[in-house]
Coordinates of C-alpha atoms and ligand atoms in Angstrom, one line a residue:
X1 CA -82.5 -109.9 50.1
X2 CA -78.6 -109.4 51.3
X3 CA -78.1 -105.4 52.4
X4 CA -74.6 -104.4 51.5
X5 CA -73.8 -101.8 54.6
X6 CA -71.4 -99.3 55.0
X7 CA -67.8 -100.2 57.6
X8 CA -67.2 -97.8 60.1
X9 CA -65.0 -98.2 63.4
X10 CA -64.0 -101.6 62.2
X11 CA -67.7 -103.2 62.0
X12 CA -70.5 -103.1 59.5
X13 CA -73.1 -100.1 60.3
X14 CA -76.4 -99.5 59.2
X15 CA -77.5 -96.2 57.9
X16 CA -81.2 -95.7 59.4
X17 CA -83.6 -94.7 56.1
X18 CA -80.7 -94.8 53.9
X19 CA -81.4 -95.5 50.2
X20 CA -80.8 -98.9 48.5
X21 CA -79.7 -100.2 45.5
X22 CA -80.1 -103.0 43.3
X23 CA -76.3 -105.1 43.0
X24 CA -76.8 -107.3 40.1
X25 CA -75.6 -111.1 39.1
X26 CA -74.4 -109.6 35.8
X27 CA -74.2 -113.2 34.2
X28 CA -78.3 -114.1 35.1
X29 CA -79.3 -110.3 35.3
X30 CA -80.6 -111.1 38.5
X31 CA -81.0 -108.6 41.5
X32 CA -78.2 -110.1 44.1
X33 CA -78.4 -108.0 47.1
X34 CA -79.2 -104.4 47.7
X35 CA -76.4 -101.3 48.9
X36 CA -77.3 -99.5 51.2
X37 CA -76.3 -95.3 49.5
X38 CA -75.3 -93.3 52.5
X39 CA -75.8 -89.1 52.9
X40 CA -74.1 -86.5 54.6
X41 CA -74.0 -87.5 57.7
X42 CA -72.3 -90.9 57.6
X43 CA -69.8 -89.0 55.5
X44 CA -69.6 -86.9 59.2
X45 CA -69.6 -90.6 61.1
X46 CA -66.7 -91.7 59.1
X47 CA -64.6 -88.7 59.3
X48 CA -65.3 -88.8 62.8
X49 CA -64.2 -92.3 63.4
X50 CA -61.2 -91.7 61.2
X51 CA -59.9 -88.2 62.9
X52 CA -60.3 -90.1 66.3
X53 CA -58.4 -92.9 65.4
X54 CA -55.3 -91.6 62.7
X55 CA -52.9 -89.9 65.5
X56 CA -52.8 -93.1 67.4
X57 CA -51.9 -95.0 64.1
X58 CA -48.9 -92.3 62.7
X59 CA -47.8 -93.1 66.2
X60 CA -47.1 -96.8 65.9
X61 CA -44.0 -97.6 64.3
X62 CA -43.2 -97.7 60.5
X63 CA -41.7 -101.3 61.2
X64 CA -44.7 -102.4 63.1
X65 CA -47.4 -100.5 60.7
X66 CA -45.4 -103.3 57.6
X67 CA -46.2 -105.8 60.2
X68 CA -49.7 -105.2 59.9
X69 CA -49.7 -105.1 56.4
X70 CA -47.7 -108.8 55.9
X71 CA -50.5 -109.7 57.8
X72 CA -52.8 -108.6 55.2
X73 CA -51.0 -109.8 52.5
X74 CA -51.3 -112.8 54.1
X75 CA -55.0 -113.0 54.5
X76 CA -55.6 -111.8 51.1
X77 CA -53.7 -114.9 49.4
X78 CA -55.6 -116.6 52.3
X79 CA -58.6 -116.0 51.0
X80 CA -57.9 -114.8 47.2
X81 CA -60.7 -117.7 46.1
X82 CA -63.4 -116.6 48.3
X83 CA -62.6 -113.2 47.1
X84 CA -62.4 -113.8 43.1
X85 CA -65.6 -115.2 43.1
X86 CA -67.4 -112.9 45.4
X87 CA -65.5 -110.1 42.9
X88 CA -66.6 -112.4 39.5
X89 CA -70.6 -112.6 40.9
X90 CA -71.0 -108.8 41.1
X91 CA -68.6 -107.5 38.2
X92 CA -69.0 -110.3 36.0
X93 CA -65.2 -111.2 34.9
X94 CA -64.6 -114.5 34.9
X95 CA -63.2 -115.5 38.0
X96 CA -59.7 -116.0 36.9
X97 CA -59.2 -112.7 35.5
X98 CA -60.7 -111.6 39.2
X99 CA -57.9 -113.2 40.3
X100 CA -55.4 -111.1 38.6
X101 CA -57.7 -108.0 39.8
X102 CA -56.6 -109.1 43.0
X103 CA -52.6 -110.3 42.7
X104 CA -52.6 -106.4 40.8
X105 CA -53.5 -104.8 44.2
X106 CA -51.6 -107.2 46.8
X107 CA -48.5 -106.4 44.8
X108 CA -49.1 -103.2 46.1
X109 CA -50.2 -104.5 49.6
X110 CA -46.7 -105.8 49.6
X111 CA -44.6 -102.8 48.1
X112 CA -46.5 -101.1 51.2
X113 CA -44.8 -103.3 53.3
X114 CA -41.5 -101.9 52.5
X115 CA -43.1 -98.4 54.6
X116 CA -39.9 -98.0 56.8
X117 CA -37.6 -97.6 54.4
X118 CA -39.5 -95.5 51.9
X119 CA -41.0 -93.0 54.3
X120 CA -37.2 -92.2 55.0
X121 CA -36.4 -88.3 54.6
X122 CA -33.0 -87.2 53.6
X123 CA -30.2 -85.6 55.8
X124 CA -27.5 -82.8 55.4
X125 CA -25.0 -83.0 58.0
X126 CA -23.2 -79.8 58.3
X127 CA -24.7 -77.4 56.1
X128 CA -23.6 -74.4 57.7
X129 CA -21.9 -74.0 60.6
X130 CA -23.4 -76.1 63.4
X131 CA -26.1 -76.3 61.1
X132 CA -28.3 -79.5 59.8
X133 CA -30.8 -80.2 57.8
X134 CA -33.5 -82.9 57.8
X135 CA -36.7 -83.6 55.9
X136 CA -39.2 -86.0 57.4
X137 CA -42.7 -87.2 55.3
X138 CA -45.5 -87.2 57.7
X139 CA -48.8 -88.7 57.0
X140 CA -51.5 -86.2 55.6
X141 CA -54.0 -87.0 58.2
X142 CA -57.1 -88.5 56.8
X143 CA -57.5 -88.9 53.0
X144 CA -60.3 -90.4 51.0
X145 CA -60.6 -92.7 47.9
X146 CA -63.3 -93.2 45.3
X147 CA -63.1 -96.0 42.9
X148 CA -65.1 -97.0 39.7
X149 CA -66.7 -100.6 39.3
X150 CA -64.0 -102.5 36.7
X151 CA -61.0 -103.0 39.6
X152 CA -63.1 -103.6 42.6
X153 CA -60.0 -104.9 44.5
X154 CA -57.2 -103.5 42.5
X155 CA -57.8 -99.9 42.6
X156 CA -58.9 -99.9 46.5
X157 CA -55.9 -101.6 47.5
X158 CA -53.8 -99.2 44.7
X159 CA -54.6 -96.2 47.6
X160 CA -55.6 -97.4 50.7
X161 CA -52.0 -99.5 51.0
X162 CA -50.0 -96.9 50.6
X163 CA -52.1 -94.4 52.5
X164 CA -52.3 -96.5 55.6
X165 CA -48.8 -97.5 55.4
X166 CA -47.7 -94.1 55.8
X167 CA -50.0 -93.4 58.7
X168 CA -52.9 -92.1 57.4
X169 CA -56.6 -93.0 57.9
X170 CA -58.7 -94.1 55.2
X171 CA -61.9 -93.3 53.8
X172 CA -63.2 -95.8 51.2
X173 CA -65.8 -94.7 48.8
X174 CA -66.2 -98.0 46.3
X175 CA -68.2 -98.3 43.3
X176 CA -72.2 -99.4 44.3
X177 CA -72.1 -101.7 41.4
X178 CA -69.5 -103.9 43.1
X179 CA -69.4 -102.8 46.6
X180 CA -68.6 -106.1 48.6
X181 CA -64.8 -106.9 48.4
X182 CA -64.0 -103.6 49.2
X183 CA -65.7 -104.5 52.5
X184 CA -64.1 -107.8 52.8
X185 CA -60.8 -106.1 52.4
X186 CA -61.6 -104.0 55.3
X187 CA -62.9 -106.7 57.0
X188 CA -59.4 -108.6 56.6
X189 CA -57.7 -105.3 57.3
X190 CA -58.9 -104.8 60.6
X191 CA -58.0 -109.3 61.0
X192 CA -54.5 -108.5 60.1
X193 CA -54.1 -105.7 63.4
X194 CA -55.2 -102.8 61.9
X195 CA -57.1 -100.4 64.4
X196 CA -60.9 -99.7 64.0
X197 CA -61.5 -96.5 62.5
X198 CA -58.0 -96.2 60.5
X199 CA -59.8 -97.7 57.4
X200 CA -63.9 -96.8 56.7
X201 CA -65.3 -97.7 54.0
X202 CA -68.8 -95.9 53.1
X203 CA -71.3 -96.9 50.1
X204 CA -72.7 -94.5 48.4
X205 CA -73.4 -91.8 44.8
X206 CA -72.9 -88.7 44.1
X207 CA -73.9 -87.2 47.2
X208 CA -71.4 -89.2 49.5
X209 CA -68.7 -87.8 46.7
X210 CA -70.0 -84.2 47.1
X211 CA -70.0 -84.8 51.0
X212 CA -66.1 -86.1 51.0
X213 CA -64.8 -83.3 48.3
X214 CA -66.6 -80.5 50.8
X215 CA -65.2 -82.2 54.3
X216 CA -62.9 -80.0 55.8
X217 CA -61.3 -83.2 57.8
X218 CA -60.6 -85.0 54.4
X219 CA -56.8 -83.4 52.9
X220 CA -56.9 -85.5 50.0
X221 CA -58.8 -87.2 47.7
X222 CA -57.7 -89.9 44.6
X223 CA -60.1 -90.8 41.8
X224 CA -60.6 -93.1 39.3
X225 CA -63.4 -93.2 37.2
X226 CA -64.5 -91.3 34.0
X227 CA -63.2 -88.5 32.8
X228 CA -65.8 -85.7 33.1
X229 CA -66.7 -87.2 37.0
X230 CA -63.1 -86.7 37.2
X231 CA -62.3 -83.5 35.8
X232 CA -65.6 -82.6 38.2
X233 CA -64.2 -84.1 41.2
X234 CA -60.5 -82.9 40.6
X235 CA -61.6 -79.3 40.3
X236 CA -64.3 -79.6 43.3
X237 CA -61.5 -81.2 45.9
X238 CA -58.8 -78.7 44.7
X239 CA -61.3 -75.1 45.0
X240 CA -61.8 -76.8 48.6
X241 CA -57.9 -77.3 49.3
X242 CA -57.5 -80.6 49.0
X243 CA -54.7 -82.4 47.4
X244 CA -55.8 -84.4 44.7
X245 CA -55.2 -86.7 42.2
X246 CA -58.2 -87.7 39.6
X247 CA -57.7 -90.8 37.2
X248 CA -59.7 -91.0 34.1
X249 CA -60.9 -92.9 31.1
X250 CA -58.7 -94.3 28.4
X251 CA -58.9 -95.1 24.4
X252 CA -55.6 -96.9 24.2
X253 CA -53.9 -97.8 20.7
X254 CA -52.0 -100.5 20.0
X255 CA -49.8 -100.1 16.2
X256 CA -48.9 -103.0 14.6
X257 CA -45.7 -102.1 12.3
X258 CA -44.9 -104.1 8.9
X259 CA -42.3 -106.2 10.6
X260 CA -44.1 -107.5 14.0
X261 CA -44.6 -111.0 14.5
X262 CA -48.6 -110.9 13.6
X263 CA -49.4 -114.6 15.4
X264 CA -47.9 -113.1 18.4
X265 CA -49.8 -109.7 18.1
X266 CA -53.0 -111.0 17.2
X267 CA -53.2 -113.0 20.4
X268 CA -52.1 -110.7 22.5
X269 CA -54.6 -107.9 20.9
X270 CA -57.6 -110.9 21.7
X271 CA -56.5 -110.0 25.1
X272 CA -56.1 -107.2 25.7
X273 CA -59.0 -105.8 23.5
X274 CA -61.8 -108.4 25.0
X275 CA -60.5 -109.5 28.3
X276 CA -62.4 -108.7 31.0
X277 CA -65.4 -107.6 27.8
X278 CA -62.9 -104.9 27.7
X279 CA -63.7 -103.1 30.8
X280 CA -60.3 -101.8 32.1
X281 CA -58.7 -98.7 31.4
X282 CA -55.5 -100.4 29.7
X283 CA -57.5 -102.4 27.9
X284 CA -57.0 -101.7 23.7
X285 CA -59.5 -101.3 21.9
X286 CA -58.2 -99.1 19.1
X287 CA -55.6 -101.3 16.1
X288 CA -53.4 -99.2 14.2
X289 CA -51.6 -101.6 11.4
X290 CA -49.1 -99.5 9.7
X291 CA -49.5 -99.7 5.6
X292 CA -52.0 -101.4 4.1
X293 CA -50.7 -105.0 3.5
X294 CA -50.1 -105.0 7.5
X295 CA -54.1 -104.0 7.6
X296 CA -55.0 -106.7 5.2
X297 CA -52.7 -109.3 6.8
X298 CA -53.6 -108.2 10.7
X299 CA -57.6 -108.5 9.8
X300 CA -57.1 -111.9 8.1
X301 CA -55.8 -113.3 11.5
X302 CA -58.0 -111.2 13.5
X303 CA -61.6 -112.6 12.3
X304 CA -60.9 -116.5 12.9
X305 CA -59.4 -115.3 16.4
X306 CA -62.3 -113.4 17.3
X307 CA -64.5 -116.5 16.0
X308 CA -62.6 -118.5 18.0
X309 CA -63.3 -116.7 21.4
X310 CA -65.6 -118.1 23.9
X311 CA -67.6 -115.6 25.7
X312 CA -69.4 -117.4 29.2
X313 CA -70.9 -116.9 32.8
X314 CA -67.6 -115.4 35.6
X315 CA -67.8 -119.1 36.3
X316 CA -67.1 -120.9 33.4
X317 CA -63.0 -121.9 33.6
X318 CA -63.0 -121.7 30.0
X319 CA -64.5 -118.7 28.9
X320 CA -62.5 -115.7 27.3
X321 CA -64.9 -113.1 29.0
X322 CA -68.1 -112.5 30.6
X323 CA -70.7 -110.1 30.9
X324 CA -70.4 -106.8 31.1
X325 CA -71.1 -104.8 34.3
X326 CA -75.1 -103.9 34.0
X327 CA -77.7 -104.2 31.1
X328 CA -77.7 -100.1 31.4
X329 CA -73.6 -100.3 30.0
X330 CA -74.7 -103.3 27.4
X331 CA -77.4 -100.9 26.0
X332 CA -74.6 -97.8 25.9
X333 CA -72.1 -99.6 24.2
X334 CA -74.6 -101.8 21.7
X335 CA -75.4 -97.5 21.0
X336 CA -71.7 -96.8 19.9
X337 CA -72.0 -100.0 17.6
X338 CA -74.7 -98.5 16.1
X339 CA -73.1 -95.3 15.7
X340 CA -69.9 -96.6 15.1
X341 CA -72.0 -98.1 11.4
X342 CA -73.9 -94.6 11.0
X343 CA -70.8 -93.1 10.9
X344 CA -69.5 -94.8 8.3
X345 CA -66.9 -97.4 9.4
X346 CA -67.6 -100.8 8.4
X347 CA -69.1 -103.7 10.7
X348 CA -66.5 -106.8 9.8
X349 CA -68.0 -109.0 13.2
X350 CA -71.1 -108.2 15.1
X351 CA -71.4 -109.1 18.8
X352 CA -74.9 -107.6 19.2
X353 CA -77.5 -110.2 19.4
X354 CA -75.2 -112.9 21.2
X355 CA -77.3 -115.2 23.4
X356 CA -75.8 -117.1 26.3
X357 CA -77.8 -120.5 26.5
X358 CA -79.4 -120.5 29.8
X359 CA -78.4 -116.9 30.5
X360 CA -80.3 -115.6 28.8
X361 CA -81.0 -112.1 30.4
X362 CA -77.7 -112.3 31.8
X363 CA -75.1 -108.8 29.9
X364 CA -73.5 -110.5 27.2
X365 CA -72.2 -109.1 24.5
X366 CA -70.2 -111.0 21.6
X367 CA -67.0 -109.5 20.0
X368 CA -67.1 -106.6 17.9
X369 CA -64.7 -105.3 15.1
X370 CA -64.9 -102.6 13.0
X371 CA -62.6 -101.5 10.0
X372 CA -62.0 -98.5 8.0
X373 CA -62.4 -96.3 11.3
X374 CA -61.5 -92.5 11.3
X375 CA -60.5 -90.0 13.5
X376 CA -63.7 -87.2 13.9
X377 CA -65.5 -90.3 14.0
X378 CA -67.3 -89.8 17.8
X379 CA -67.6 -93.7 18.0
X380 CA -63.5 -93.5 17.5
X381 CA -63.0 -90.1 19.6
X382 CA -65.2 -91.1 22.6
X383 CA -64.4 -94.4 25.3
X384 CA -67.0 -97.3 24.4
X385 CA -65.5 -99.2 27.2
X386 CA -66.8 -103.0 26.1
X387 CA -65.9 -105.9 23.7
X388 CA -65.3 -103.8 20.2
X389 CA -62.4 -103.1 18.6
X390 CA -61.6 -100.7 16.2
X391 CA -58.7 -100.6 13.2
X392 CA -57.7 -97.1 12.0
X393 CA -55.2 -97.9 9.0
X394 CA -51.8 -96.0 9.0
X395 CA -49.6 -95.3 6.1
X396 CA -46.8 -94.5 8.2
X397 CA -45.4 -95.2 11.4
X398 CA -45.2 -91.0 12.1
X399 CA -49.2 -90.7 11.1
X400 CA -49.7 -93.7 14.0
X401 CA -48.1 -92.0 16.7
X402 CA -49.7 -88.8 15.9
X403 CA -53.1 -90.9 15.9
X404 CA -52.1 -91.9 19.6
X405 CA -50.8 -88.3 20.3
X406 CA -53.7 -86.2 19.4
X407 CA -56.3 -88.5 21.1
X408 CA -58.3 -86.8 24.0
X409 CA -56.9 -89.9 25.9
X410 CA -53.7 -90.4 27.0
X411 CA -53.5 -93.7 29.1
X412 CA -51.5 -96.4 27.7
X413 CA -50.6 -97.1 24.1
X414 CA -48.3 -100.1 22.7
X415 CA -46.0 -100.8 19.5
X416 CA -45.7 -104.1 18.2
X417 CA -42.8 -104.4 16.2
X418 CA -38.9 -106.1 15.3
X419 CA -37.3 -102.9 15.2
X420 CA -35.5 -101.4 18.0
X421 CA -35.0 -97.9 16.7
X422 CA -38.8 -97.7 15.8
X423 CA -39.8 -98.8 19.3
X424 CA -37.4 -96.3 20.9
X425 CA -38.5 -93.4 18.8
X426 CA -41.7 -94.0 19.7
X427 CA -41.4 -94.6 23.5
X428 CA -39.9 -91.3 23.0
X429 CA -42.1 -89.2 20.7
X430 CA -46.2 -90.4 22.0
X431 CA -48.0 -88.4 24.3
X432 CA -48.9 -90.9 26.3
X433 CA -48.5 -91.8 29.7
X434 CA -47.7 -95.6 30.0
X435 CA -46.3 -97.4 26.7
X436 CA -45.9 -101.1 25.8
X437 CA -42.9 -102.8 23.3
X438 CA -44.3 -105.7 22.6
X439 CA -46.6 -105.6 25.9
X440 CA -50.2 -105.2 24.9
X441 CA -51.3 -104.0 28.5
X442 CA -48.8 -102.1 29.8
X443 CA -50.0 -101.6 33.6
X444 CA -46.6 -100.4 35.4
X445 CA -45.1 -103.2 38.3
X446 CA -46.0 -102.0 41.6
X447 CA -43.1 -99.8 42.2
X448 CA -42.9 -98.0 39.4
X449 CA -46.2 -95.2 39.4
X450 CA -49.9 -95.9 37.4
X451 CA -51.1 -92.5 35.5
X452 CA -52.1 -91.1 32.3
X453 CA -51.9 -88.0 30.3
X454 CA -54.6 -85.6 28.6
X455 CA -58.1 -86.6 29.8
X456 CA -56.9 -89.5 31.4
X457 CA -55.7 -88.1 34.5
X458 CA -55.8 -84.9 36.2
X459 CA -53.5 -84.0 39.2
X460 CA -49.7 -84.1 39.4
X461 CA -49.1 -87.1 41.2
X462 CA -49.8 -91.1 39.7
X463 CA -51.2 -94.0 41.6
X464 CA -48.5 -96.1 44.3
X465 CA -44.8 -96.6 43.8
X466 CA -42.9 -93.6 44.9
X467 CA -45.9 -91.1 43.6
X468 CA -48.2 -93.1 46.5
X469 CA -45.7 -92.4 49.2
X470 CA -45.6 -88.8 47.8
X471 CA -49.2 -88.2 47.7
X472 CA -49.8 -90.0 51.1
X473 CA -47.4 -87.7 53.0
X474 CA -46.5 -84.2 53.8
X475 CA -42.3 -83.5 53.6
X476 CA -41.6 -80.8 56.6
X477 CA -38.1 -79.8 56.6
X478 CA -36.2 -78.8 59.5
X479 CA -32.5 -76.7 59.8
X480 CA -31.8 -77.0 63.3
X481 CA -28.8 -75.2 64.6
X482 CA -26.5 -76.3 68.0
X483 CA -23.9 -73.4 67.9
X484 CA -20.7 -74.2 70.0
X485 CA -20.2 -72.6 73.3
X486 CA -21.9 -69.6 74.2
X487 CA -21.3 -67.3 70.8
X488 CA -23.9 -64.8 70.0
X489 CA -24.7 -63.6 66.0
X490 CA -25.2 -60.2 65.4
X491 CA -27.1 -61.1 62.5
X492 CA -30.4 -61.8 63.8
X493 CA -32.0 -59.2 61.2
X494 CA -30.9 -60.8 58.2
X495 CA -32.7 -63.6 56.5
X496 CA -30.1 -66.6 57.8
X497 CA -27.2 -67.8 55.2
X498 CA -25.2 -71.1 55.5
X499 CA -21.6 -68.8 55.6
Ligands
NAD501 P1 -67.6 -93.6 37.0 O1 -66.9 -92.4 36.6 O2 -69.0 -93.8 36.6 O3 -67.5 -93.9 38.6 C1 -66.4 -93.8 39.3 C2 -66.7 -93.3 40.7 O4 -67.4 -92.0 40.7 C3 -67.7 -94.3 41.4 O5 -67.3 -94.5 42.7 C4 -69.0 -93.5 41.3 O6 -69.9 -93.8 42.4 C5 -68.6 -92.1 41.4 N1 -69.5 -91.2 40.6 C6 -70.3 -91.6 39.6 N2 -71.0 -90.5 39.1 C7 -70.6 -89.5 39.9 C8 -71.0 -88.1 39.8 N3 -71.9 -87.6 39.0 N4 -70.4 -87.3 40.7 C9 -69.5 -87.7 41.6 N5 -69.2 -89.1 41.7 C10 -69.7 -89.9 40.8 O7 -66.7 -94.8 36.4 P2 -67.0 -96.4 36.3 O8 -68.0 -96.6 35.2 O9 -67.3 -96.9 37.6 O10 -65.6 -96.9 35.8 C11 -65.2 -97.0 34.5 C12 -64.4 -95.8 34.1 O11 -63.2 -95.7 34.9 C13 -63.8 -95.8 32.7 O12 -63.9 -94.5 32.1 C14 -62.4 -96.2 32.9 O13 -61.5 -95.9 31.8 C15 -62.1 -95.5 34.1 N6 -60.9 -96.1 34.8 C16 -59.7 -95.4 34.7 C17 -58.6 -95.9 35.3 C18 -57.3 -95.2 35.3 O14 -56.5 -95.5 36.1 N7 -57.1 -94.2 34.5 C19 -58.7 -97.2 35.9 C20 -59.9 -97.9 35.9 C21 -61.0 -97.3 35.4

């Protein structure tokens, strides 16, 4: 059986005694290969590695640090096949979608590239008298990333881009449900120039979190995961002095007003509700048609669409989805099905039961929609996080955005609609981090900034663009003073003043 190791100093290492465990085929079920879950002490080796090698790197160049990563950004589109499938065989997305996972986190590999002119500090010139005043960003030092299973190239390249960029070194903490790209991407890292020990990447649970949010060496930590392991890690890195930024889960809505274009909306609600089994964060997996001749008209359209959809193995070119991630999540969201009928909303399609021929034991699960759904309800309240939908009808565009508002979860939301002045209003009025007009899945470019609101993220500071650079470095500012000739203040017990 294959042992998925840890990366340390720009090679694989093995962890003596470590524990293993089982990576899953989630389209056969089948146990793939085994990750090795390291302790304490290679939390120690990494930092070690990393603290040796991160002043070296903040001493190479900005221009030649972008060099580096054009070479990665090369090597990724080199080998974006190799990768997609070795992503599909251990996540389960079908192998296309993997390749968006992947084209999402090299767009950031490439904003990353721009490094020299976006760690730029300003200048005054003259701000008193022989007086100026710089700010330079400096890299943090060594900063840490932990990432959940449903991006396992995305999100890792989301952080360790930017962090590296700036002159950082990276610690890599992927999800053990999906752990080998991450170490491919190292592996092509370290191809493209980058020095061993400037990017680690260490497998692991709980305790190689715990180890990384109590190392003094580590001065900042990004999350994204669940909410509670989130709020838990976000509270533990901050008492220990870390900066920290702590992404969490999502129940986006997407309202349908009276005058959208419902062909349009339904097909973009197929996928953004079930793609990728509806495993991402942006995903939306809550309908809010506004009146109820929108509600009747939407779910007329909506049950031959989901009829029509073609659930299959990561492999299958044609397939809408795949499985879901392990036969552990299948049972926990066939449970909010079931609760999702005991409390009361009503079952219009029923993906429990669906049987892949030949895959039989592989983690399928068939569409779900649900109707007549109600806030309270915990099935609505809580984030099921797999193929099910759920309508909750609105009788006015105000009562939608307050549905999207008051939600514990404030990742992304979307309108669809004809009507400028609605969409504007509510762009405007949601509490809601990330909002779509007209765009189901509303996953900012890579140089804008990725957060949420509420529960959904906790820290001050969002994922890449400008907030990446920001998080990633530490602004010093300097007022340096070359008085002319030989004249001496008599001021020197005062607190200076540009006079
Ligand atoms: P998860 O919270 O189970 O795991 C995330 C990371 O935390 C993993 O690396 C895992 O090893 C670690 N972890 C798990 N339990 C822990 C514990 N008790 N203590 C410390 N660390 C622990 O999340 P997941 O199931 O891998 O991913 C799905 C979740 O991530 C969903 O809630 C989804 O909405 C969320 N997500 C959010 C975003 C976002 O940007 N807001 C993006 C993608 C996914």
């Amino acid at each position: 059986m294959r042992t998925i190791h840890q990366f340390i100093d720009g090679a694989a290492y093995t962890e003596a005694g470590g524990r293993l465990q089982d990576v899953f085929n989630p389209s056969t079920g089948a146990v793939q290969a085994q990750v090795s879950l390291g302790g304490s002490a290679l939390v120690d080796r990494a930092v070690a590695s990393a603290v040796k090698a991160q002043p070296a790197w903040a001493a190479v160049n900005p221009q030649r640090r972008a060099r580096v990563m054009f070479e990665f950004k090369r090597l990724i589109e080199a080998n974006m096949k190799e990768l997609a499938e070795l992503l599909s065989s251990e996540h389960g997305k079908v192998v296309s979608d993997s390749m968006g996972d992947i084209q999402r986190g090299l767009d950031v590999v490439e904003f990353a590239c721009g490094i020299p002119h976006l760690m730029k500090g300003e200048f005054t010139d003259g701000a008193g008298p022989g007086i100026d005043v710089y700010s330079l960003r400096q890299p943090i030092g060594v900063a840490a990333g932990i990432t959940p299973f449903n991006f396992p190239a995305m999100i890792p390249l989301w952080m360790l881009a930017p962090a590296i960029a700036c002159g950082n070194a990276f610690i890599l903490k992927p999800s053990e449900r999906d752990p080998s790209v991450p170490i491919r991407l190292a592996e092509l890292l370290i191809e493209a120039g980058l020095p061993p020990g400037v990017l680690n990447v260490i497998q692991g649970d709980k305790v190689v979190v715990d180890a990384i949010l109590d190392h003094p060496a580590i001065k900042a930590v990004s999350f994204v995961g669940s909410s509670d392991i989130a709020n838990y890690v976000y509270g533990r890195g901050a008492a220990n002095g870390k900066r920290m930024q702590c992404m969490g889960g999502a129940k986006n809505h997407g309202i349908v007003m009276p005058d959208a274009d419902l062909d349009q909306t339904v097909a973009d609600i197929m996928g953004a509700a079930y793609g990728s089994a509806g495993e991402r964060c942006m995903a939306l997996p809550v309908v809010v048609p506004v009146g109820e001749s929108t509600a009747e008209a939407l779910r007329a359209k909506l049950i031959p669409a989901i009829e029509a959809l073609r659930v299959g193995v990561s492999t299958d070119n044609d397939a809408h989805y795949g499985p879901v991630v392990t036969g552990q999540h299948k049972a926990r969201i066939e449970g909010y099905i079931q609760m999702a009928i005991d409390e009361g909303s009503e079952l219009v399609v029923d993906g429990r039961g669906f049987k892949l021929q030949g895959h039989e034991e592989g983690y399928f699960l068939g569409p779900t929609l649900f109707d007549h759904v109600k806030p309270g309800m915990k099935s609505y309240e809580d984030e099921i996080f797999g193929p099910v939908l759920q309508m909750v009808r609105a009788s006015s565009a105000d009562e939608a955005i307050e549905l999207a508002s008051k939600h514990q979860y404030g990742n992304g939301v979307a309108i669809f609609t004809r009507n400028g002045d609605a969409a504007r209003e509510f762009a405007a009025k949601v509490e809601v981090g990330m909002v779509g007009i007209n765009v189901p899945i509303p996953v900012p470019v890579s140089y804008y900034s990725f957060g949420g609101w509420k529960r959904s993220g906790f820290g001050d500071l969002n994922q890449y663009g400008m907030d990446g650079i920001r998080f990633y470095t530490r602004t010093k500012t300097v007022t340096a003073r070359w008085p002319k000739g030989g004249a001496v203040s008599d001021q020197s017990f005062v607190i200076p003043t540009m006079r």
